[in-house]
Short mmCIF file of C-alpha atoms in Angstrom, two decimals:
data_model
loop_
_atom_site.label_atom_id
_atom_site.label_comp_id
_atom_site.label_asym_id
_atom_site.label_seq_id
_atom_site.Cartn_x
_atom_site.Cartn_y
_atom_site.Cartn_z
CA MET A 1 7.75 15.01 -28.66
CA THR A 2 6.92 11.43 -27.70
CA ASP A 3 9.50 8.64 -27.97
CA PRO A 4 8.33 6.06 -30.58
CA HIS A 5 10.59 3.49 -28.92
CA PHE A 6 9.77 4.22 -25.28
CA ILE A 7 9.46 0.48 -24.57
CA ARG A 8 11.84 -1.70 -26.55
CA VAL A 9 11.71 -5.45 -26.40
CA LYS A 10 14.40 -7.11 -28.46
CA ASP A 11 14.77 -10.85 -29.12
CA VAL A 12 13.45 -11.67 -25.67
CA ALA A 13 13.03 -15.31 -24.66
CA LYS A 14 12.11 -17.04 -21.43
CA THR A 15 12.88 -20.73 -20.54
CA TYR A 16 11.89 -22.17 -17.23
CA VAL A 17 14.18 -24.94 -15.88
CA THR A 18 12.92 -27.41 -13.27
CA GLY A 19 15.42 -30.17 -12.54
CA ALA A 20 16.28 -31.77 -15.85
CA THR A 21 13.18 -30.31 -17.54
CA GLU A 22 13.19 -27.16 -19.64
CA VAL A 23 9.99 -25.40 -20.78
CA GLU A 24 10.40 -22.66 -23.34
CA ALA A 25 7.56 -20.23 -22.62
CA VAL A 26 8.48 -17.22 -24.74
CA ALA A 27 10.68 -17.35 -27.84
CA HIS A 28 12.33 -14.39 -29.56
CA VAL A 29 9.82 -11.60 -29.07
CA ASP A 30 10.40 -8.17 -30.64
CA PHE A 31 8.22 -5.05 -30.36
CA ASP A 32 8.35 -1.41 -29.53
CA VAL A 33 5.74 0.78 -27.72
CA ALA A 34 5.57 4.51 -28.17
CA GLU A 35 5.39 6.84 -25.26
CA GLY A 36 1.72 7.30 -24.30
CA GLU A 37 0.54 4.32 -26.38
CA PHE A 38 -1.80 1.64 -25.03
CA VAL A 39 -0.91 -1.81 -26.22
CA SER A 40 -2.93 -4.98 -25.48
CA ILE A 41 -1.16 -8.37 -25.40
CA LEU A 42 -3.79 -10.89 -26.48
CA GLY A 43 -3.82 -14.68 -26.31
CA PRO A 44 -5.43 -17.64 -24.49
CA SER A 45 -4.39 -18.65 -20.95
CA GLY A 46 -0.97 -20.33 -20.90
CA CYS A 47 0.46 -18.70 -24.04
CA GLY A 48 3.17 -16.72 -22.18
CA LYS A 49 1.61 -13.27 -22.28
CA SER A 50 1.74 -12.79 -18.51
CA THR A 51 5.33 -13.98 -18.43
CA LEU A 52 6.18 -11.43 -21.12
CA LEU A 53 4.52 -8.70 -19.03
CA MET A 54 6.36 -9.69 -15.86
CA MET A 55 9.69 -9.52 -17.72
CA CYS A 56 8.80 -6.00 -18.91
CA ALA A 57 7.94 -5.08 -15.30
CA GLY A 58 11.30 -6.36 -14.02
CA LEU A 59 9.55 -9.06 -11.89
CA GLU A 60 10.86 -11.95 -14.05
CA PRO A 61 14.36 -12.08 -15.67
CA ALA A 62 14.54 -12.78 -19.40
CA SER A 63 16.53 -15.84 -20.40
CA GLU A 64 17.72 -14.06 -23.61
CA GLY A 65 17.38 -10.64 -25.18
CA ALA A 66 16.95 -7.19 -23.78
CA ILE A 67 14.13 -4.92 -22.52
CA ALA A 68 14.56 -1.18 -22.10
CA ILE A 69 12.00 1.41 -20.97
CA GLY A 70 12.71 5.08 -21.25
CA GLY A 71 16.14 4.33 -22.55
CA LYS A 72 17.16 2.39 -19.45
CA PRO A 73 17.53 -1.43 -19.37
CA VAL A 74 14.96 -3.21 -17.18
CA SER A 75 16.84 -5.18 -14.51
CA GLY A 76 14.17 -5.11 -11.76
CA PRO A 77 11.00 -3.25 -10.66
CA ARG A 78 11.14 0.53 -10.95
CA ARG A 79 9.28 3.26 -9.23
CA GLU A 80 7.98 4.68 -12.49
CA PHE A 81 6.05 1.44 -13.09
CA GLY A 82 2.42 1.00 -11.94
CA LEU A 83 1.17 -2.55 -11.73
CA ILE A 84 -2.33 -4.02 -11.64
CA PHE A 85 -2.88 -7.77 -11.19
CA GLN A 86 -5.76 -10.21 -11.66
CA ASP A 87 -6.57 -9.82 -7.90
CA ALA A 88 -6.99 -6.42 -6.42
CA THR A 89 -4.84 -7.52 -3.42
CA LEU A 90 -6.09 -4.71 -1.22
CA LEU A 91 -5.22 -4.70 2.55
CA PRO A 92 -8.43 -5.72 4.26
CA TRP A 93 -7.95 -3.60 7.31
CA LYS A 94 -7.39 -0.33 5.36
CA SER A 95 -10.07 1.88 3.78
CA ALA A 96 -10.23 2.47 0.02
CA LEU A 97 -8.41 5.79 0.47
CA GLU A 98 -5.81 4.25 2.71
CA ASN A 99 -5.20 1.44 0.20
CA VAL A 100 -4.65 3.96 -2.62
CA LEU A 101 -2.13 5.81 -0.44
CA PHE A 102 -0.31 2.63 0.67
CA PRO A 103 2.40 2.82 -2.08
CA ILE A 104 3.15 6.37 -1.03
CA GLU A 105 3.69 5.04 2.53
CA MET A 106 5.92 2.22 1.26
CA MET A 107 7.95 4.81 -0.70
CA LYS A 108 8.34 6.83 2.53
CA LEU A 109 6.86 9.92 0.80
CA ASP A 110 4.62 12.50 2.46
CA LYS A 111 1.04 11.01 2.32
CA SER A 112 -0.56 14.34 3.01
CA ALA A 113 0.91 15.65 -0.29
CA TYR A 114 -0.86 12.85 -2.18
CA ARG A 115 -4.19 12.81 -0.31
CA ALA A 116 -5.95 15.20 -2.74
CA ARG A 117 -4.70 13.23 -5.75
CA ALA A 118 -5.90 9.95 -4.17
CA ILE A 119 -9.39 11.39 -3.53
CA GLY A 120 -9.44 12.83 -7.03
CA LEU A 121 -8.65 9.45 -8.59
CA LEU A 122 -11.34 7.69 -6.52
CA GLU A 123 -13.82 10.29 -7.48
CA GLN A 124 -12.85 9.77 -11.16
CA VAL A 125 -13.73 6.07 -10.97
CA GLY A 126 -17.01 6.74 -9.21
CA LEU A 127 -15.87 5.90 -5.68
CA GLY A 128 -16.07 9.38 -4.13
CA ASP A 129 -18.70 8.18 -1.67
CA PHE A 130 -16.71 5.09 -0.66
CA LEU A 131 -13.39 6.60 0.59
CA ALA A 132 -13.84 5.17 4.07
CA LYS A 133 -15.13 1.73 3.03
CA ARG A 134 -12.96 -1.38 3.53
CA PRO A 135 -12.54 -3.96 0.76
CA SER A 136 -15.10 -6.26 2.37
CA GLU A 137 -17.66 -3.55 1.90
CA LEU A 138 -16.88 -3.14 -1.82
CA SER A 139 -17.87 -5.20 -4.87
CA GLY A 140 -15.30 -6.92 -7.07
CA GLY A 141 -15.47 -4.14 -9.68
CA MET A 142 -15.09 -1.49 -6.96
CA ARG A 143 -12.03 -3.24 -5.52
CA GLN A 144 -10.40 -3.27 -8.95
CA ARG A 145 -11.17 0.44 -9.33
CA VAL A 146 -9.31 1.03 -6.04
CA ALA A 147 -6.42 -1.08 -7.39
CA ILE A 148 -6.26 1.06 -10.54
CA CYS A 149 -6.15 4.24 -8.41
CA ARG A 150 -3.44 2.69 -6.20
CA ALA A 151 -1.33 2.00 -9.30
CA LEU A 152 -1.74 5.56 -10.49
CA ILE A 153 -1.22 7.38 -7.22
CA HIS A 154 2.54 8.01 -7.62
CA ASP A 155 2.05 9.17 -11.25
CA PRO A 156 4.01 6.29 -12.96
CA SER A 157 5.13 6.74 -16.55
CA VAL A 158 4.16 3.10 -17.40
CA LEU A 159 1.02 1.17 -16.35
CA MET A 160 1.15 -2.59 -16.66
CA MET A 161 -1.97 -4.66 -16.21
CA ASP A 162 -2.16 -8.48 -16.00
CA GLU A 163 -5.80 -9.52 -16.81
CA PRO A 164 -7.12 -7.18 -14.16
CA PHE A 165 -10.81 -7.83 -15.03
CA SER A 166 -10.77 -11.54 -15.72
CA ALA A 167 -12.47 -12.52 -12.47
CA LEU A 168 -15.40 -10.16 -12.94
CA ASP A 169 -18.78 -10.97 -14.43
CA ALA A 170 -19.45 -9.87 -18.08
CA ILE A 171 -21.48 -6.80 -17.20
CA THR A 172 -19.02 -5.52 -14.57
CA ARG A 173 -16.17 -6.31 -16.94
CA ASP A 174 -17.68 -4.05 -19.56
CA GLU A 175 -18.20 -1.33 -17.00
CA MET A 176 -14.49 -1.62 -15.97
CA ASN A 177 -13.37 -1.39 -19.58
CA GLU A 178 -15.35 1.83 -20.03
CA ALA A 179 -13.94 3.17 -16.69
CA LEU A 180 -10.33 2.36 -17.78
CA ALA A 181 -10.87 3.98 -21.21
CA ARG A 182 -12.10 7.19 -19.45
CA ILE A 183 -9.15 7.14 -17.08
CA TRP A 184 -6.80 6.74 -20.00
CA GLU A 185 -8.13 9.87 -21.64
CA THR A 186 -7.00 11.96 -18.62
CA GLN A 187 -3.92 10.14 -17.41
CA ARG A 188 -2.32 9.12 -20.79
CA LYS A 189 0.29 6.70 -19.54
CA THR A 190 2.18 4.19 -21.63
CA GLY A 191 0.32 1.02 -21.09
CA LEU A 192 0.75 -2.72 -21.49
CA PHE A 193 -2.49 -4.65 -20.95
CA VAL A 194 -2.60 -8.46 -20.90
CA THR A 195 -5.93 -10.09 -21.68
CA HIS A 196 -7.52 -13.19 -23.21
CA SER A 197 -10.65 -11.19 -24.21
CA ILE A 198 -10.61 -10.09 -27.89
CA ARG A 199 -13.34 -7.46 -27.36
CA GLU A 200 -11.49 -6.05 -24.37
CA ALA A 201 -8.19 -5.81 -26.27
CA VAL A 202 -9.81 -4.06 -29.29
CA PHE A 203 -11.92 -1.65 -27.23
CA LEU A 204 -9.03 -0.46 -25.03
CA ALA A 205 -5.90 -0.51 -27.15
CA ASP A 206 -4.13 1.56 -29.79
CA ARG A 207 -2.39 -1.64 -30.92
CA VAL A 208 -3.04 -5.36 -30.24
CA LEU A 209 -0.20 -7.85 -30.12
CA VAL A 210 -1.38 -11.41 -30.72
CA MET A 211 0.74 -14.18 -29.11
CA SER A 212 1.28 -17.40 -30.91
CA GLY A 213 1.26 -20.84 -29.33
CA ARG A 214 4.04 -21.82 -26.85
CA PRO A 215 6.86 -21.13 -27.18
CA SER A 216 5.15 -17.83 -28.00
CA THR A 217 6.15 -15.07 -30.37
CA ILE A 218 4.22 -12.13 -31.77
CA ALA A 219 1.98 -13.62 -34.43
CA LEU A 220 0.39 -10.29 -35.36
CA ASP A 221 0.91 -6.59 -34.47
CA PHE A 222 -2.37 -4.85 -35.31
CA ARG A 223 -3.12 -1.16 -35.11
CA VAL A 224 -6.73 -0.48 -33.96
CA PRO A 225 -8.28 2.09 -36.33
CA PHE A 226 -10.79 3.61 -33.89
CA ALA A 227 -10.38 7.16 -32.69
CA ARG A 228 -10.47 8.16 -29.06
CA PRO A 229 -12.40 8.66 -26.89
CA ARG A 230 -13.98 5.19 -27.14
CA ARG A 231 -17.70 5.01 -26.49
CA PRO A 232 -19.58 1.92 -25.24
CA GLU A 233 -21.61 1.75 -28.50
CA LEU A 234 -18.30 1.06 -30.39
CA VAL A 235 -18.70 -2.66 -29.75
CA GLU A 236 -21.87 -2.60 -31.92
CA ASP A 237 -19.94 -1.25 -34.94
CA PRO A 238 -19.66 -3.79 -37.80
CA GLU A 239 -15.97 -2.86 -38.22
CA PHE A 240 -15.41 -3.65 -34.54
CA ALA A 241 -16.98 -7.10 -35.08
CA ARG A 242 -14.94 -7.69 -38.24
CA ILE A 243 -11.67 -6.88 -36.44
CA CYS A 244 -12.57 -9.19 -33.53
CA ALA A 245 -13.33 -12.02 -35.92
CA MET A 246 -10.01 -11.46 -37.74
CA LEU A 247 -8.08 -11.59 -34.46
CA LYS A 248 -9.98 -14.69 -33.43
CA ARG A 249 -9.00 -16.41 -36.65
CA THR A 250 -5.38 -15.37 -36.11
CA ILE A 251 -5.32 -16.93 -32.65
CA GLU A 252 -7.02 -20.14 -33.91
CA ASP A 253 -4.57 -20.44 -36.71
CA GLY A 254 -1.64 -19.97 -34.33
CA TYR A 255 -3.01 -22.64 -31.92
CA GLY A 256 -4.59 -25.05 -34.40
CA ARG A 257 -7.73 -25.44 -32.34
CA ALA A 258 -10.76 -23.57 -33.61
CA GLY A 259 -13.41 -22.56 -31.13
CA LYS A 260 -11.08 -22.38 -28.01
CA THR A 261 -10.53 -18.61 -28.05
CA ALA A 262 -12.14 -16.28 -25.58
CA ALA A 263 -14.41 -13.65 -27.16
#
């Protein structure tokens, strides 16, 4: 039986202090994420969504409130977290396979025991023929696929993603969304996915949390009605378009500036 409160974020706030200046980035955020659920955190750049994710990952301390994952308070990074950032941050002198295995090396685990899993993950994302290629020989989308495999190699219980496809062109970004959706069907991790793309949030997530203007709170907690697996043609569904338009209006109302939201 899955835990409906696997991730618990209670009254969390973040204030940055620089000299005599205080900037309240996140104010009194509350939400739960069930085990195995994929939740997108949606909002324009600068709204505090990445700060919220970093607090959940234990990379940024909360100023107030509490975060617990799997019943344990988050006080720092944990081995059961897998992280994917905007930049793939691959080691340029290592091959795709070696990059995927790098966390295993850092954890001082037996790399040979994870080699088959690493190859299987790379094959799953369409990189079975690129195991020996270095990052300079891969496209941007390929490098991000390697980064996804690297985050999954140690079988984490939680996958946290901070706008991992934001630097990609539109076509490659759509391809990466489809690839991540396929991976999700087989891996079934608990996921937090930060994005400023409404289409991306709706296509990937079970729920979408819309962040308000700074200091940000949760303006809307919306459950996506579409069954899995998600197919590319879903984006052409009139209901998909209606939901995207509703979320866009919610963001615009929260920021008071129509037309500034990413689609």
